[in-house]
mmCIF file of C-alpha atoms in Angstrom:
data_model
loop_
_atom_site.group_PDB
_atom_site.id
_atom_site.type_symbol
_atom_site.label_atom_id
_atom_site.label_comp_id
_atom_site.label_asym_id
_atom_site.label_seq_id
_atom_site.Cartn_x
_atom_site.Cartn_y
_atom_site.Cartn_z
ATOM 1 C CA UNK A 1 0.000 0.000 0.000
ATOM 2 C CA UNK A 2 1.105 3.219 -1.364
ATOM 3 C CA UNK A 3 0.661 6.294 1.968
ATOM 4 C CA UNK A 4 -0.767 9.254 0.416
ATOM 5 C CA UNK A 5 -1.531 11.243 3.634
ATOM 6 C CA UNK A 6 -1.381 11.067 7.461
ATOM 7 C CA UNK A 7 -3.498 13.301 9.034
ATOM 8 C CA UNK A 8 -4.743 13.998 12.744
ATOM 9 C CA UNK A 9 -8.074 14.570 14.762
ATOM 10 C CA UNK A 10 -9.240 15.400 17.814
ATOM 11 C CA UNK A 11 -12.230 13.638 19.400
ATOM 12 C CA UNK A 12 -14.062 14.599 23.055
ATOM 13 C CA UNK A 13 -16.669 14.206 25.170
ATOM 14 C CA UNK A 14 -17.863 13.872 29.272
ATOM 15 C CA UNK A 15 -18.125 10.933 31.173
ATOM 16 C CA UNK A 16 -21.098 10.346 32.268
ATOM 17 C CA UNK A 17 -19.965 10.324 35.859
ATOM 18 C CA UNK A 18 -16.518 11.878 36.917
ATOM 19 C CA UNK A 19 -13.974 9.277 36.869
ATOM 20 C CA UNK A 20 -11.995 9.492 40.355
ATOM 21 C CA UNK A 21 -8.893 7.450 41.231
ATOM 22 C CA UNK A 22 -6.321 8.440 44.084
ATOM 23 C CA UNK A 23 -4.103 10.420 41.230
ATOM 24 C CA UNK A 24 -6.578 12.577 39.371
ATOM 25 C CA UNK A 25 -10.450 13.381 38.923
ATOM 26 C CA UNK A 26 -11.701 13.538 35.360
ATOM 27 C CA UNK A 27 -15.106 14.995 34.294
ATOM 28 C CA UNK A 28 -13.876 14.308 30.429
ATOM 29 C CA UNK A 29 -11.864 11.908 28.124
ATOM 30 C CA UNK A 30 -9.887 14.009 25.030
ATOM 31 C CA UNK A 31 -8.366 11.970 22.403
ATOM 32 C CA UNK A 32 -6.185 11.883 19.414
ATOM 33 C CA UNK A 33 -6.900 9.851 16.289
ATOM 34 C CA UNK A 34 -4.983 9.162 13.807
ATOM 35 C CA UNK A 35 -5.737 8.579 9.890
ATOM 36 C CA UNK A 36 -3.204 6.892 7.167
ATOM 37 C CA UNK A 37 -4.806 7.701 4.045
ATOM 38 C CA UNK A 38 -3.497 5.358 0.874
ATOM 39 C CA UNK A 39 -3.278 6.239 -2.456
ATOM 40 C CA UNK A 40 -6.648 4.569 -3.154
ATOM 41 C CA UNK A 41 -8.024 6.352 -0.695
ATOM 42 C CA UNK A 42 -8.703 4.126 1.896
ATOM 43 C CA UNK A 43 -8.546 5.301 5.257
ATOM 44 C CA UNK A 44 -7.346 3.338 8.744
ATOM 45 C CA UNK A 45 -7.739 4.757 12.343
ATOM 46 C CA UNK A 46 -5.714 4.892 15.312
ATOM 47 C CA UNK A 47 -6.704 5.724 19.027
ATOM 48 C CA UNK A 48 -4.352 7.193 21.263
ATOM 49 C CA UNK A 49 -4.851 6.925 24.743
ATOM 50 C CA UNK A 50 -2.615 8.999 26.403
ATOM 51 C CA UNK A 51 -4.338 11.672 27.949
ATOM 52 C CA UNK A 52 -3.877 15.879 27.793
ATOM 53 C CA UNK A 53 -1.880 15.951 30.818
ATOM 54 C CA UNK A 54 0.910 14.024 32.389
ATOM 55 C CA UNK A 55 -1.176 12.832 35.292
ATOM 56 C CA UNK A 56 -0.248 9.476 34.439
ATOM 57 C CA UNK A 57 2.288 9.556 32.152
ATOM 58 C CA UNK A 58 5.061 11.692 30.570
ATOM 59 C CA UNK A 59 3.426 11.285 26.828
ATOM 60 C CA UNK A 60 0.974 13.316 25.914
ATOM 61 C CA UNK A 61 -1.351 14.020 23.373
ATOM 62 C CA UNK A 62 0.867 17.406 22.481
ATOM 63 C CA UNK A 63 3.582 14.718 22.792
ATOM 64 C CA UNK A 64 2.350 12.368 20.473
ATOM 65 C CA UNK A 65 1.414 15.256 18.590
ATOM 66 C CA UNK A 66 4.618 16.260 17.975
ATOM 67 C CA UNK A 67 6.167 12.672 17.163
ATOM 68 C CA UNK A 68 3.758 12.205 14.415
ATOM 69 C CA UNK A 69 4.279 15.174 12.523
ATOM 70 C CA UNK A 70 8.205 14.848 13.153
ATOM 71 C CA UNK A 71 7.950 11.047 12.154
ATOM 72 C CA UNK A 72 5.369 11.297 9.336
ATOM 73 C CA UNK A 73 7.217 12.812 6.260
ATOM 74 C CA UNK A 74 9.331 9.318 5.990
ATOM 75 C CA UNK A 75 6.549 7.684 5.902
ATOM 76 C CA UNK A 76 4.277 9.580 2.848
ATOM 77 C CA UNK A 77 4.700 8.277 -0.475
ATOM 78 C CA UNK A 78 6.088 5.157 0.098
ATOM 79 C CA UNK A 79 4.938 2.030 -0.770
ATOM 80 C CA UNK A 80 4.980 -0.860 2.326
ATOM 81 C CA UNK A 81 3.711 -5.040 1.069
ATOM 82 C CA UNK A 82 2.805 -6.241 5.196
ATOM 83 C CA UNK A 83 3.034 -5.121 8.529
ATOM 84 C CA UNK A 84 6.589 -6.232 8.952
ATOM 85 C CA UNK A 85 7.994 -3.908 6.798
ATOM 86 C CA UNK A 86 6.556 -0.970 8.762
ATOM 87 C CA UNK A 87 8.571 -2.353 11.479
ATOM 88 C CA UNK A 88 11.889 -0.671 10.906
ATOM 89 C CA UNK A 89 9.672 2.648 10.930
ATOM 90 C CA UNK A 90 8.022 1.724 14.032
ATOM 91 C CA UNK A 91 11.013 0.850 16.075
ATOM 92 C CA UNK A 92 11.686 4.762 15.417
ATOM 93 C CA UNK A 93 8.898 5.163 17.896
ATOM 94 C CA UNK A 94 10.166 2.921 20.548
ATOM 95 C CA UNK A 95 10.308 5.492 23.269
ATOM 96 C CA UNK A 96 7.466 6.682 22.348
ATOM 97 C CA UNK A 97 5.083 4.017 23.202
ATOM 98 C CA UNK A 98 1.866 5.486 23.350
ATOM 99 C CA UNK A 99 2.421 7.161 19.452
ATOM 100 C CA UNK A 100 3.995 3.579 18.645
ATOM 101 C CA UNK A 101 0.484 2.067 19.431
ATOM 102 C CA UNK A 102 -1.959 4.551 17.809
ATOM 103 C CA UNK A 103 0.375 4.481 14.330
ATOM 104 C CA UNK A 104 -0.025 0.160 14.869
ATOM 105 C CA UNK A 105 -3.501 0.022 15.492
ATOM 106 C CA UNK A 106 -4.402 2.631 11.914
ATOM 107 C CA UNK A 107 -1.598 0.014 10.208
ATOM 108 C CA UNK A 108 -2.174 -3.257 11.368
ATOM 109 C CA UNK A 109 -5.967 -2.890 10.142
ATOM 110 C CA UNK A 110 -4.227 -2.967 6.871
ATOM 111 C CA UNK A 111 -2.727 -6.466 6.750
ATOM 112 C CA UNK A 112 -5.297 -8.514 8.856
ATOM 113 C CA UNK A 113 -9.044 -8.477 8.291
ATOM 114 C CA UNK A 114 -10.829 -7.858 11.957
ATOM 115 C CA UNK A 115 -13.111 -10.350 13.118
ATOM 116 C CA UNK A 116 -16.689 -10.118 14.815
ATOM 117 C CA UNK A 117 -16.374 -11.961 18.681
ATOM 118 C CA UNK A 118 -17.407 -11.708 22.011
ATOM 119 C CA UNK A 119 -15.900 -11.219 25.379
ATOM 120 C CA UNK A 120 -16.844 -11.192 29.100
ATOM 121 C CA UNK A 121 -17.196 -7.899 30.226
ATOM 122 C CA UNK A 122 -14.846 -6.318 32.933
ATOM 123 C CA UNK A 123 -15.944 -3.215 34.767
ATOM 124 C CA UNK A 124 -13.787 -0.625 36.322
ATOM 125 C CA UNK A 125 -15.489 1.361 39.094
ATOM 126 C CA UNK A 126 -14.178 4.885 40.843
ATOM 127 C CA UNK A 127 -15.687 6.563 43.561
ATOM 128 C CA UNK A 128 -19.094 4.193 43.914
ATOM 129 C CA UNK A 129 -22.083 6.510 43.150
ATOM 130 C CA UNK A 130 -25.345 5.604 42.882
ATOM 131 C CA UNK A 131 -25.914 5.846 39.011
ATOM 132 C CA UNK A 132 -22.719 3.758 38.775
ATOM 133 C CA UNK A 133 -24.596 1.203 41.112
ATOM 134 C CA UNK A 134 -27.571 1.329 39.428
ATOM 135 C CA UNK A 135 -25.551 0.825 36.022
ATOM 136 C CA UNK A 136 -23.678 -2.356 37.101
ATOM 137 C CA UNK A 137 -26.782 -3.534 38.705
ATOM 138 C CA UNK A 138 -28.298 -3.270 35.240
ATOM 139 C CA UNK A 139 -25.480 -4.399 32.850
ATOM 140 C CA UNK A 140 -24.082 -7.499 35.148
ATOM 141 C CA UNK A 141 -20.758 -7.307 34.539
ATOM 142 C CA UNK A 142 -18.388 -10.749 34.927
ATOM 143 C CA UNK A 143 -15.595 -8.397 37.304
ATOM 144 C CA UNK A 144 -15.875 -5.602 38.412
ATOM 145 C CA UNK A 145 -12.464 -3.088 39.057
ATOM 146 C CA UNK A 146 -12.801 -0.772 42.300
ATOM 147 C CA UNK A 147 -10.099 1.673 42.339
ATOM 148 C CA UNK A 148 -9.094 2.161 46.537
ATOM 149 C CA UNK A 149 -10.205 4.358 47.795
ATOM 150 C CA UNK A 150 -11.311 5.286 52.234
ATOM 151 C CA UNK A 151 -14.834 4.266 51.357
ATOM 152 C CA UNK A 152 -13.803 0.550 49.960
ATOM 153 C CA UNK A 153 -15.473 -1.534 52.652
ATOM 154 C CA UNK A 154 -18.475 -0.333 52.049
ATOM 155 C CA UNK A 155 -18.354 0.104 48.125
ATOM 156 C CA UNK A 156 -17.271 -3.882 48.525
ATOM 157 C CA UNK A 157 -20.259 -4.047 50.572
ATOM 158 C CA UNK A 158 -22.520 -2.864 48.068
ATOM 159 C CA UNK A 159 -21.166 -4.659 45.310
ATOM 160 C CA UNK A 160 -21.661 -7.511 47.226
ATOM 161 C CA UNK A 161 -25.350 -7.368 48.070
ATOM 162 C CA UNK A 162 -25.828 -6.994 43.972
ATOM 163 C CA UNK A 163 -28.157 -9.973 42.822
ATOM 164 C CA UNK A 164 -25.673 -11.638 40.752
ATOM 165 C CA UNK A 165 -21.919 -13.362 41.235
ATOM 166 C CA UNK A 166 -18.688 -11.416 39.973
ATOM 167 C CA UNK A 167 -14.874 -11.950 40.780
ATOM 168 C CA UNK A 168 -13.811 -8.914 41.915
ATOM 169 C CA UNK A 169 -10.267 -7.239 41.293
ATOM 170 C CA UNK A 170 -8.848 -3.881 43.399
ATOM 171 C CA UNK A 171 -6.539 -1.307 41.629
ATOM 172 C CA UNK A 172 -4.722 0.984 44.372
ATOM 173 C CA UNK A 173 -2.496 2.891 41.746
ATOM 174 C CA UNK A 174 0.415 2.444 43.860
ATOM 175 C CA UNK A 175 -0.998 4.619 46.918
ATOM 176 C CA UNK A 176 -1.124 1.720 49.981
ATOM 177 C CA UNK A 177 1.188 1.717 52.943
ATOM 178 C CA UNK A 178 1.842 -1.949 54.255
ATOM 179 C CA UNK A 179 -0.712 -0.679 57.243
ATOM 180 C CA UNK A 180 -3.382 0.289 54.444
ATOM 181 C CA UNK A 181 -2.652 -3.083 52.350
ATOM 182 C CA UNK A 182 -3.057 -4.767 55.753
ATOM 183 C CA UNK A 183 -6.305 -3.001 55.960
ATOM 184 C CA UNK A 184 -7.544 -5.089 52.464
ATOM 185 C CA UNK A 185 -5.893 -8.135 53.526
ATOM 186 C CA UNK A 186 -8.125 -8.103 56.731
ATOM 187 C CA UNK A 187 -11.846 -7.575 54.378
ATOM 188 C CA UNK A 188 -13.250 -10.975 53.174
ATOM 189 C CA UNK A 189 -11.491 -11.602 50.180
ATOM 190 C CA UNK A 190 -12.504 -14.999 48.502
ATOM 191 C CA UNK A 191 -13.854 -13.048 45.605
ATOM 192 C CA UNK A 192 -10.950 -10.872 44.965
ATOM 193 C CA UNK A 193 -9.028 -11.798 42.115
ATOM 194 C CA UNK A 194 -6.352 -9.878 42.371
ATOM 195 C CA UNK A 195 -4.874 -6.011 44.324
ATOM 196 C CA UNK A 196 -3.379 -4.521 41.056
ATOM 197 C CA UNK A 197 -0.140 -1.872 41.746
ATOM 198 C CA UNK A 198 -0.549 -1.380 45.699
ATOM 199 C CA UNK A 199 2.678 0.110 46.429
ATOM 200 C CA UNK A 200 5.247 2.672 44.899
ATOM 201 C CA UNK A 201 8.152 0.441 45.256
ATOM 202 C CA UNK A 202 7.982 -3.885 44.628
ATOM 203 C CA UNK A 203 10.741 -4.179 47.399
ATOM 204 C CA UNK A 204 7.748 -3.735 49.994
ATOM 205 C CA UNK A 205 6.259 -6.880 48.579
ATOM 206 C CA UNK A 206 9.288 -8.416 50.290
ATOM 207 C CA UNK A 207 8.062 -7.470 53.779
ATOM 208 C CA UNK A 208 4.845 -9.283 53.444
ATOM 209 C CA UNK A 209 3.664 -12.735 53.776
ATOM 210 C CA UNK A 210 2.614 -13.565 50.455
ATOM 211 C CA UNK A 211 0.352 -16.307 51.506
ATOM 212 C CA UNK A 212 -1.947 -14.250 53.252
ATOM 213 C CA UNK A 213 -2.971 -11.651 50.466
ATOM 214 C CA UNK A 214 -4.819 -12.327 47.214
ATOM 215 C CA UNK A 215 -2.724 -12.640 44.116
ATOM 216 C CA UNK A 216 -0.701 -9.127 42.955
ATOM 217 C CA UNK A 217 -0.469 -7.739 39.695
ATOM 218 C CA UNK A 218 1.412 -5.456 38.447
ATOM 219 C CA UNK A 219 -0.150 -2.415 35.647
ATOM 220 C CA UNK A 220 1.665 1.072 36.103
ATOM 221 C CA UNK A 221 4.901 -0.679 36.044
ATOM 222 C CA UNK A 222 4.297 -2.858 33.326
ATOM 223 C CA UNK A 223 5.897 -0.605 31.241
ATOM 224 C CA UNK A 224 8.253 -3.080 28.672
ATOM 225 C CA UNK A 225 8.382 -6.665 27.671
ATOM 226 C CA UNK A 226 11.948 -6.845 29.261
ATOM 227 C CA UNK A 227 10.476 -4.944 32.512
ATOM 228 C CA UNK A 228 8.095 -7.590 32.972
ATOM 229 C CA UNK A 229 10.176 -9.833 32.836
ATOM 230 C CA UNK A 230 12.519 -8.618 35.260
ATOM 231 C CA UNK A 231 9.725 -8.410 37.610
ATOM 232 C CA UNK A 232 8.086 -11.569 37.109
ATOM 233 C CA UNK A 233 11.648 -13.513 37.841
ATOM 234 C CA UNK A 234 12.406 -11.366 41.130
ATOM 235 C CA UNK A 235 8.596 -10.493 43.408
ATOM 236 C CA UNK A 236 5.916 -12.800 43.718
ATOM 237 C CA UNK A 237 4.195 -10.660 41.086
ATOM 238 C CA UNK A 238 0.743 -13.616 39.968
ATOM 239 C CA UNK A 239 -0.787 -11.424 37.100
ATOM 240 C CA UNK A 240 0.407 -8.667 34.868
ATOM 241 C CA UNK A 241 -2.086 -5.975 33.462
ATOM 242 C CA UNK A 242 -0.815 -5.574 29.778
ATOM 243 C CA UNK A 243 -1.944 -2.299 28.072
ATOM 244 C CA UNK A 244 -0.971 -1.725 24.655
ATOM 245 C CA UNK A 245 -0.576 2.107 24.588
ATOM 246 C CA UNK A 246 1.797 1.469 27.326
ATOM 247 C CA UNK A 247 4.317 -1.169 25.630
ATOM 248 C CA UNK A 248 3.634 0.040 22.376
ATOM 249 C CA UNK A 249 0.908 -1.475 20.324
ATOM 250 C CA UNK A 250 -1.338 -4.622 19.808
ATOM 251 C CA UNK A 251 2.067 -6.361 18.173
ATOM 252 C CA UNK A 252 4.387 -5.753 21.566
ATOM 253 C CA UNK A 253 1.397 -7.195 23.729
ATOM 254 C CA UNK A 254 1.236 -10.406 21.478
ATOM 255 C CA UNK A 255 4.695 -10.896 22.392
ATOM 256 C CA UNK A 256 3.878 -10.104 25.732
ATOM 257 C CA UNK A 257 1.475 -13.074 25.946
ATOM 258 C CA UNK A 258 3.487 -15.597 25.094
ATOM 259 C CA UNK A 259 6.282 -15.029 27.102
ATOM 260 C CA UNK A 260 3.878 -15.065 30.321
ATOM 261 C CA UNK A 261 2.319 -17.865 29.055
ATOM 262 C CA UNK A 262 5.417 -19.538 29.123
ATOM 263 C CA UNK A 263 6.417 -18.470 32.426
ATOM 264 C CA UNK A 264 3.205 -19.501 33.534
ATOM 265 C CA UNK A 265 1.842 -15.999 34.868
ATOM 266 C CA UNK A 266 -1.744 -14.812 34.272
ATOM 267 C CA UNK A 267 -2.237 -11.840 32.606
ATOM 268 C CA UNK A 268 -5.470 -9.484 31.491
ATOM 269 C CA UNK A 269 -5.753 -6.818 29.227
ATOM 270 C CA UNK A 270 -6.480 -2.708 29.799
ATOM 271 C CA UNK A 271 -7.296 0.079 27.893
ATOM 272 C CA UNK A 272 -7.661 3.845 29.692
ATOM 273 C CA UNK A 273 -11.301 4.835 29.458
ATOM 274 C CA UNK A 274 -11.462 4.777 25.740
ATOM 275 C CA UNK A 275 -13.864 5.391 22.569
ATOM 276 C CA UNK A 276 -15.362 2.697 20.613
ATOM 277 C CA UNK A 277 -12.130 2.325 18.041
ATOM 278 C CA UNK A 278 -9.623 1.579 20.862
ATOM 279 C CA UNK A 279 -12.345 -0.364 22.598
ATOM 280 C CA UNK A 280 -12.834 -3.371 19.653
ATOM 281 C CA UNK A 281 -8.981 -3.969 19.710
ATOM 282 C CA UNK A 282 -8.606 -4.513 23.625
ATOM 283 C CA UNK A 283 -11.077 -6.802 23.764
ATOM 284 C CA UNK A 284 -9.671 -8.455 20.825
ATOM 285 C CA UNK A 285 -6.450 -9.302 22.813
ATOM 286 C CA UNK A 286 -8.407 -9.447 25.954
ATOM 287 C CA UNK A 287 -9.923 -12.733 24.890
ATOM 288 C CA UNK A 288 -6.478 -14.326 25.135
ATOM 289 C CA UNK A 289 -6.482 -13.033 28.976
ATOM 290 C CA UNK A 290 -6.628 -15.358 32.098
ATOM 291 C CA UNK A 291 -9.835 -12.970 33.645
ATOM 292 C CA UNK A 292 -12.051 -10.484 32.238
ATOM 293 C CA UNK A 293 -10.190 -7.464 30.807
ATOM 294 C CA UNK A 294 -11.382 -3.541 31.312
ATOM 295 C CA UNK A 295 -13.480 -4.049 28.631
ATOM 296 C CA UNK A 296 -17.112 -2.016 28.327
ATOM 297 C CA UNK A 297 -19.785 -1.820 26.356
ATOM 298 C CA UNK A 298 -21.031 1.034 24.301
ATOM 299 C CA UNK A 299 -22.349 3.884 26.395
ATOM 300 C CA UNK A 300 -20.824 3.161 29.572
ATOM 301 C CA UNK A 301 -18.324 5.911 29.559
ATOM 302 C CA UNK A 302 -20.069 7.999 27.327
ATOM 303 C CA UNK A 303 -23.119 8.954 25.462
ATOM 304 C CA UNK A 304 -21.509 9.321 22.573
ATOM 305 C CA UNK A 305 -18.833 7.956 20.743
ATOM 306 C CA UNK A 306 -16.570 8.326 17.393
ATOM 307 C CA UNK A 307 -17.272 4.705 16.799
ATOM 308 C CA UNK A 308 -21.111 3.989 16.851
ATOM 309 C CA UNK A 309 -22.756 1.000 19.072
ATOM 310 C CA UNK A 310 -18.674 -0.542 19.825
ATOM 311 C CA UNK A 311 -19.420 -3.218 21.870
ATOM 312 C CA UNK A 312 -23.088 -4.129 22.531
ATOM 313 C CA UNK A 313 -24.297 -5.662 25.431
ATOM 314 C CA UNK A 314 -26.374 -9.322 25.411
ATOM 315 C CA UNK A 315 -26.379 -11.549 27.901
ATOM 316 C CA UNK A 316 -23.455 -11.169 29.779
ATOM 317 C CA UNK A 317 -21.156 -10.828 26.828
ATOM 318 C CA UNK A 318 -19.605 -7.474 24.779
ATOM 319 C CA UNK A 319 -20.326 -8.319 21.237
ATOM 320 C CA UNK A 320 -17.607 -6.826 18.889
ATOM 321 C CA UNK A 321 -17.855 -6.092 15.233
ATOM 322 C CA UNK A 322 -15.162 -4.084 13.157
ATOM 323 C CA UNK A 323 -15.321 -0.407 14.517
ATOM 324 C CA UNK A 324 -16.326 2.400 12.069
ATOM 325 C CA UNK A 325 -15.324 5.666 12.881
ATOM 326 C CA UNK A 326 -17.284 8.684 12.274
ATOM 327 C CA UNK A 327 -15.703 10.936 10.032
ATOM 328 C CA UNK A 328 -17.609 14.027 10.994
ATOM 329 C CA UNK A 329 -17.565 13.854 14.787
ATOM 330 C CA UNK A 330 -13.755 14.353 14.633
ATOM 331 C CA UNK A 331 -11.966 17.637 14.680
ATOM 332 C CA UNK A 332 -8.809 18.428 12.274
ATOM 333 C CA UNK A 333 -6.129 19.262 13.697
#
């Protein structure tokens, strides 16, 4: 395929209740899309999900902003036969991993044709309210993600007394002290699947008695294949949270997989609150996962979205068809 064009977007809208986590309160999601426009004028999308400040992580949108456009004029005009001859081109964008991922998700629709499927869904909860209540209460999910916070007995609580069964997973964002961990560790816990990220530092791990805490996994610092690894070989780290905007597209968390399968550590798949387009390709690669990924259906977010009905809701299970993006919804940039 011949590149004719590579242009950018801009895409926004409110949650529909502020998300809150112990770093950062957000009352909306901004994103960056990307277009590669051929020569016969076919057009493939990218998300980016890195966010407009560097609340939780060094690359931005500007950031990614400014890659592109550097990174972009190599790229127009020539002529690439697969996906692995992008790859000398992407491996410019290794330190960039969040731009690495939205150019791979716009390119790898190229060279693979995107299947229909479904997948359990995984719900990720901050700051219980009662709409969000009443929303799990009506959509069921498989697991649901509670984000620590002072209120978490009773938001277990009243998760618990829902009228249906789901595992359920905790996500501290690296804010416990070994007295607040302790202060989990001490709630019934038979239906926690994991406490994803509860410290700052692994070492404090090592002061613990591992068999008297639920499984740990890792997200935040998941932040390379060969970190993982590291970590995986040295802390009694059960389950890694792979996110492909943080190791650098759907390709790098492939590879991810199988070297965890190998090793024999469980692993799910995240996104970070995003539209419909990002949405379809982690629950693509969150079917591979050992639990439910942070997958949602349409309109749990949002109201609206750049990709319409991305993720529908029957019977337990997402359903996924290939995501079409609304042109006219997006702003040029």
């Amino acid at each position: 395929m011949k590149i004719k064009a590579i242009n950018l977007f801009e895409y926004e809208e409110p949650f529909q209740s502020p998300m809150i986590t112990p770093k950062i309160k957000l009352n909306e999601r901004k994103s960056l899309i990307i277009e590669i426009l051929t020569h016969d004028d076919q057009s493939y999308y990218g998300e980016c999900n890195a966010f407009a400040t560097n609340w939780y992580d060094n690359e931005t949108i500007e950031r990614v902003i400014e890659t592109i456009n550097t990174w972009k004029s190599q790229i127009i005009g020539k002529v690439f036969t697969s996906f692995d001859a992008w790859l000398p081109y992407l491996s410019e964008l290794d330190s960039m991993p969040a731009t690495r991922a939205t150019v791979v998700m716009a390119v790898y629709q190229m060279y693979h044709t995107l299947p229909s499927f479904s997948v359990e869904y995984g719900a990720t909860v901050s700051g219980l309210s009662n709409s969000q209540l009443l929303t799990l209460y009506r959509t069921k999910p498989k697991r649901i993600k509670l984000k620590w916070s002072s209120q978490l007995a009773e938001d277990l609580k009243r998760i618990r007394q829902l009228d249906f069964e789901c595992d359920i997973a905790i996500d501290a964002n690296e804010s416990l002290t070994v007295d607040s961990f302790s202060e989990i560790t001490e709630l019934e816990s038979e239906d926690i699947l994991y406490i994803e990220e509860p410290f700052k530092s692994l070492d404090t791990l090592n002061e613990l008695n591992a068999s008297h805490y639920p499984s740990i996994a890792i997200d935040e610092k998941a932040t390379s294949i060969k970190h993982i690894v590291s970590i995986v070989n040295q802390y009694p780290v059960k389950v890694v949270v792979l996110k492909p905007f943080r190791l650098g597209g759907i390709d790098k968390v492939i590879e991810a997989m199988k070297i965890l399968k190998a090793k024999g550590i469980q692993f799910v798949v995240g996104g970070m609150y995003e539209f419909g387009l990002s949405r379809y390709f982690t629950a693509m690669l969150a079917k591979e996962g050992d639990y439910p990924g942070d997958i949602t259906p349409s309109g749990y977010y949002f109201k609206e979205d750049l990709a319409k009905d991305s993720g529908i809701l029957k019977e337990g299970m997402i359903e996924f068809t290939p995501p079409k993006v609304e042109l006219s919804k997006l702003k040029p940039l």
